[in-house]
mmCIF file of C-alpha atoms in Angstrom:
data_model
loop_
_atom_site.group_PDB
_atom_site.id
_atom_site.type_symbol
_atom_site.label_atom_id
_atom_site.label_comp_id
_atom_site.label_asym_id
_atom_site.label_seq_id
_atom_site.Cartn_x
_atom_site.Cartn_y
_atom_site.Cartn_z
ATOM 1 C CA MET A 1 -78.940 -8.803 71.954
ATOM 2 C CA PRO A 2 -78.115 -5.272 71.186
ATOM 3 C CA PRO A 3 -80.803 -2.787 71.224
ATOM 4 C CA LYS A 4 -82.516 -2.070 67.975
ATOM 5 C CA ASN A 5 -81.321 1.446 67.933
ATOM 6 C CA GLN A 6 -77.700 0.358 67.918
ATOM 7 C CA VAL A 7 -78.316 -2.121 65.113
ATOM 8 C CA ASP A 8 -79.891 0.621 62.988
ATOM 9 C CA ASN A 9 -76.940 2.885 63.694
ATOM 10 C CA ALA A 10 -74.507 0.135 62.745
ATOM 11 C CA ALA A 11 -76.487 -0.621 59.614
ATOM 12 C CA ALA A 12 -76.615 3.040 58.802
ATOM 13 C CA ASP A 13 -72.827 3.406 59.315
ATOM 14 C CA THR A 14 -71.959 0.373 57.246
ATOM 15 C CA PRO A 15 -73.617 1.519 54.030
ATOM 16 C CA LYS A 16 -71.808 4.861 54.265
ATOM 17 C CA LYS A 17 -68.403 3.189 54.673
ATOM 18 C CA LYS A 18 -68.924 0.825 51.752
ATOM 19 C CA PRO A 19 -69.480 3.492 49.119
ATOM 20 C CA THR A 20 -66.454 5.459 50.364
ATOM 21 C CA MET A 21 -64.248 2.380 50.342
ATOM 22 C CA LEU A 22 -65.638 1.392 46.985
ATOM 23 C CA ILE A 23 -64.881 4.840 45.546
ATOM 24 C CA ILE A 24 -61.347 4.755 46.943
ATOM 25 C CA ALA A 25 -60.837 1.260 45.480
ATOM 26 C CA PHE A 26 -62.116 2.378 42.041
ATOM 27 C CA LEU A 27 -59.961 5.504 42.257
ATOM 28 C CA LEU A 28 -56.857 3.470 43.135
ATOM 29 C CA CYS A 29 -57.648 0.993 40.363
ATOM 30 C CA PHE A 30 -58.100 3.845 37.896
ATOM 31 C CA ILE A 31 -54.813 5.531 38.947
ATOM 32 C CA PHE A 32 -52.985 2.212 38.742
ATOM 33 C CA SER A 33 -54.371 1.385 35.292
ATOM 34 C CA VAL A 34 -53.649 4.890 33.941
ATOM 35 C CA SER A 35 -50.104 4.842 35.297
ATOM 36 C CA ALA A 36 -49.505 1.323 33.954
ATOM 37 C CA SER A 37 -50.869 2.308 30.534
ATOM 38 C CA SER A 38 -48.789 5.474 30.533
ATOM 39 C CA GLY A 39 -45.664 3.572 31.529
ATOM 40 C CA VAL A 40 -46.146 0.957 28.822
ATOM 41 C CA ALA A 41 -46.848 3.641 26.217
ATOM 42 C CA TYR A 42 -43.775 5.601 27.321
ATOM 43 C CA ILE A 43 -41.586 2.537 27.078
ATOM 44 C CA LEU A 44 -42.975 1.516 23.695
ATOM 45 C CA PHE A 45 -42.979 4.928 22.072
ATOM 46 C CA LYS A 46 -39.837 6.353 23.670
ATOM 47 C CA PRO A 47 -37.194 7.130 20.989
ATOM 48 C CA ALA A 48 -34.288 4.810 21.587
ATOM 49 C CA PRO A 49 -30.980 6.608 22.105
ATOM 50 C CA GLU A 50 -29.299 3.962 19.918
ATOM 51 C CA THR A 51 -31.544 4.952 17.008
ATOM 52 C CA ALA A 52 -30.585 8.605 17.345
ATOM 53 C CA LYS A 53 -26.935 7.685 17.724
ATOM 54 C CA ALA A 54 -27.160 5.369 14.726
ATOM 55 C CA ALA A 55 -28.651 8.152 12.632
ATOM 56 C CA ASP A 56 -25.847 10.518 13.690
ATOM 57 C CA THR A 57 -23.232 7.837 13.062
ATOM 58 C CA SER A 58 -24.709 7.077 9.650
ATOM 59 C CA SER A 59 -24.610 10.761 8.747
ATOM 60 C CA ASP A 60 -20.997 11.056 9.941
ATOM 61 C CA GLN A 61 -20.018 7.944 8.019
ATOM 62 C CA SER A 62 -21.605 9.172 4.805
ATOM 63 C CA LYS A 63 -19.696 12.465 5.151
ATOM 64 C CA LEU A 64 -16.491 10.522 5.794
ATOM 65 C CA ILE A 65 -17.118 8.295 2.776
ATOM 66 C CA ALA A 66 -17.716 11.334 0.570
ATOM 67 C CA THR A 67 -14.478 12.891 1.804
ATOM 68 C CA MET A 68 -12.569 9.666 1.177
ATOM 69 C CA GLU A 69 -14.004 9.371 -2.345
ATOM 70 C CA ARG A 70 -12.869 12.919 -3.146
ATOM 71 C CA THR A 71 -9.407 12.156 -1.754
ATOM 72 C CA ILE A 72 -9.180 8.937 -3.765
ATOM 73 C CA SER A 73 -10.175 10.702 -6.974
ATOM 74 C CA GLN A 74 -7.538 13.387 -6.345
ATOM 75 C CA GLN A 75 -4.908 10.720 -5.670
ATOM 76 C CA ASN A 76 -5.884 8.831 -8.827
ATOM 77 C CA ALA A 77 -5.430 12.031 -10.823
ATOM 78 C CA LYS A 78 -1.996 12.546 -9.268
ATOM 79 C CA ILE A 79 -1.016 8.931 -9.987
ATOM 80 C CA LYS A 80 -2.075 9.310 -13.621
ATOM 81 C CA THR A 81 0.011 12.478 -13.932
ATOM 82 C CA ILE A 82 3.029 10.784 -12.349
ATOM 83 C CA GLU A 83 2.695 7.776 -14.677
ATOM 84 C CA GLU A 84 2.593 10.070 -17.711
ATOM 85 C CA GLN A 85 5.683 11.903 -16.484
ATOM 86 C CA SER A 86 7.368 8.565 -15.795
ATOM 87 C CA GLU A 87 6.867 7.470 -19.403
ATOM 88 C CA VAL A 88 8.352 10.741 -20.638
ATOM 89 C CA LEU A 89 11.338 10.346 -18.311
ATOM 90 C CA LYS A 90 11.899 6.744 -19.420
ATOM 91 C CA LEU A 91 11.903 7.862 -23.048
ATOM 92 C CA TYR A 92 14.300 10.687 -22.221
ATOM 93 C CA LEU A 93 16.649 8.344 -20.349
ATOM 94 C CA ARG A 94 16.651 5.869 -23.236
ATOM 95 C CA HIS A 95 17.759 8.603 -25.594
ATOM 96 C CA SER A 96 19.918 10.584 -23.198
ATOM 97 C CA SER A 97 23.501 11.291 -24.127
ATOM 98 C CA SER A 98 24.921 9.556 -21.040
ATOM 99 C CA THR A 99 23.164 6.290 -21.843
ATOM 100 C CA ALA A 100 24.197 6.532 -25.474
ATOM 101 C CA LEU A 101 27.766 7.292 -24.416
ATOM 102 C CA LYS A 102 27.810 4.270 -22.085
ATOM 103 C CA ASN A 103 26.588 2.065 -24.930
ATOM 104 C CA ILE A 104 29.279 3.431 -27.232
ATOM 105 C CA LEU A 105 31.982 2.840 -24.614
ATOM 106 C CA ILE A 106 30.782 -0.733 -23.974
ATOM 107 C CA ASP A 107 30.864 -1.453 -27.703
ATOM 108 C CA GLN A 108 34.343 0.085 -27.909
ATOM 109 C CA GLU A 109 35.612 -2.154 -25.119
ATOM 110 C CA ARG A 110 34.179 -5.213 -26.880
ATOM 111 C CA ASN A 111 35.926 -4.151 -30.094
ATOM 112 C CA ILE A 112 39.202 -3.649 -28.227
ATOM 113 C CA GLN A 113 38.870 -7.132 -26.678
ATOM 114 C CA ALA A 114 38.214 -8.655 -30.097
ATOM 115 C CA TYR A 115 41.248 -6.813 -31.523
ATOM 116 C CA LEU A 116 43.480 -7.995 -28.654
ATOM 117 C CA LYS A 117 42.335 -11.607 -29.155
ATOM 118 C CA VAL A 118 43.136 -11.427 -32.880
ATOM 119 C CA MET A 119 46.487 -9.812 -32.124
ATOM 120 C CA LYS A 120 47.379 -12.539 -29.608
ATOM 121 C CA SER A 121 46.496 -15.209 -32.166
ATOM 122 C CA ALA A 122 48.497 -13.458 -34.908
ATOM 123 C CA MET A 123 51.563 -13.105 -32.640
ATOM 124 C CA ARG A 124 51.355 -16.784 -31.712
ATOM 125 C CA ASP A 125 51.187 -17.709 -35.398
ATOM 126 C CA LEU A 126 54.120 -15.353 -36.176
ATOM 127 C CA SER A 127 56.246 -16.835 -33.392
ATOM 128 C CA ALA A 128 55.503 -20.315 -34.717
ATOM 129 C CA LEU A 129 56.924 -19.273 -38.121
ATOM 130 C CA ASN A 130 60.128 -17.869 -36.669
ATOM 131 C CA PRO A 131 61.520 -20.014 -33.818
ATOM 132 C CA ARG A 132 63.805 -17.262 -32.429
ATOM 133 C CA THR A 133 60.799 -15.061 -31.542
ATOM 134 C CA SER A 134 59.352 -17.345 -28.800
ATOM 135 C CA ASP A 135 60.849 -15.181 -25.983
ATOM 136 C CA TRP A 136 59.489 -12.070 -27.627
ATOM 137 C CA ASN A 137 56.045 -13.737 -27.967
ATOM 138 C CA ASN A 138 55.965 -14.820 -24.298
ATOM 139 C CA GLN A 139 56.819 -11.298 -23.140
ATOM 140 C CA TYR A 140 54.147 -9.642 -25.280
ATOM 141 C CA GLN A 141 51.514 -12.316 -24.670
ATOM 142 C CA TYR A 142 51.665 -11.421 -20.978
ATOM 143 C CA GLN A 143 51.206 -7.722 -21.777
ATOM 144 C CA LEU A 144 48.322 -8.519 -24.144
ATOM 145 C CA ASP A 145 46.692 -10.620 -21.398
ATOM 146 C CA LEU A 146 46.959 -7.655 -19.008
ATOM 147 C CA ALA A 147 45.445 -5.312 -21.624
ATOM 148 C CA LEU A 148 42.592 -7.780 -22.287
ATOM 149 C CA LYS A 149 41.923 -8.142 -18.575
ATOM 150 C CA GLY A 150 41.832 -4.344 -18.157
ATOM 151 C CA SER A 151 39.395 -4.029 -21.046
ATOM 152 C CA ILE A 152 37.084 -6.663 -19.532
ATOM 153 C CA GLU A 153 37.162 -4.826 -16.187
ATOM 154 C CA ARG A 154 36.301 -1.519 -17.895
ATOM 155 C CA GLU A 155 33.395 -3.191 -19.680
ATOM 156 C CA ASP A 156 32.175 -4.566 -16.333
ATOM 157 C CA LEU A 157 32.350 -1.102 -14.762
ATOM 158 C CA LEU A 158 30.452 0.436 -17.675
ATOM 159 C CA LYS A 159 27.756 -2.247 -17.433
ATOM 160 C CA ILE A 160 27.435 -1.618 -13.690
ATOM 161 C CA LEU A 161 27.019 2.095 -14.409
ATOM 162 C CA LYS A 162 24.456 1.371 -17.112
ATOM 163 C CA THR A 163 22.356 -1.418 -15.585
ATOM 164 C CA GLY A 164 23.669 -2.068 -12.093
ATOM 165 C CA GLU A 165 24.604 -5.636 -13.103
ATOM 166 C CA PRO A 166 28.177 -6.910 -13.648
ATOM 167 C CA ASN A 167 29.342 -8.612 -16.811
ATOM 168 C CA GLU A 168 28.395 -12.292 -16.918
ATOM 169 C CA LYS A 169 31.192 -13.516 -19.183
ATOM 170 C CA SER A 170 34.580 -14.227 -17.649
ATOM 171 C CA GLN A 171 37.869 -15.014 -19.372
#
């Protein structure tokens, strides 16, 4: 058995070590809990970079939308002006001298064609009354056919100039 003196020394040393170890353990526990609390609070209350970016993006988008709305309103004003000018130009073209002249020439060609058709019919009737004029009628009928064909072609050209569409009737 160890001497009593050594046991008292050991007992005296042990209580001194326990409070020091206990203090270190409490200190480590305190540091750990404070750092854990701080870390959790930092993570929870840290401003997310996405939120800041979203705010910046939202601001940029609202500026872009405002700019686009101004541009659209300006373009709508320009379109309205162009439409008004278009109506004036359409009215001017309807009453322009070139369009009126084309209409007059088309009507003239139709009148010429009608006259040539009547003339052909009259010459045929005249040649039927006088039998010796059949050669004369054949010769002039050919020339009248050529004149009628030329008149129809001129009418087609005038219609193409006026509307861009050829004459539908053919003879």
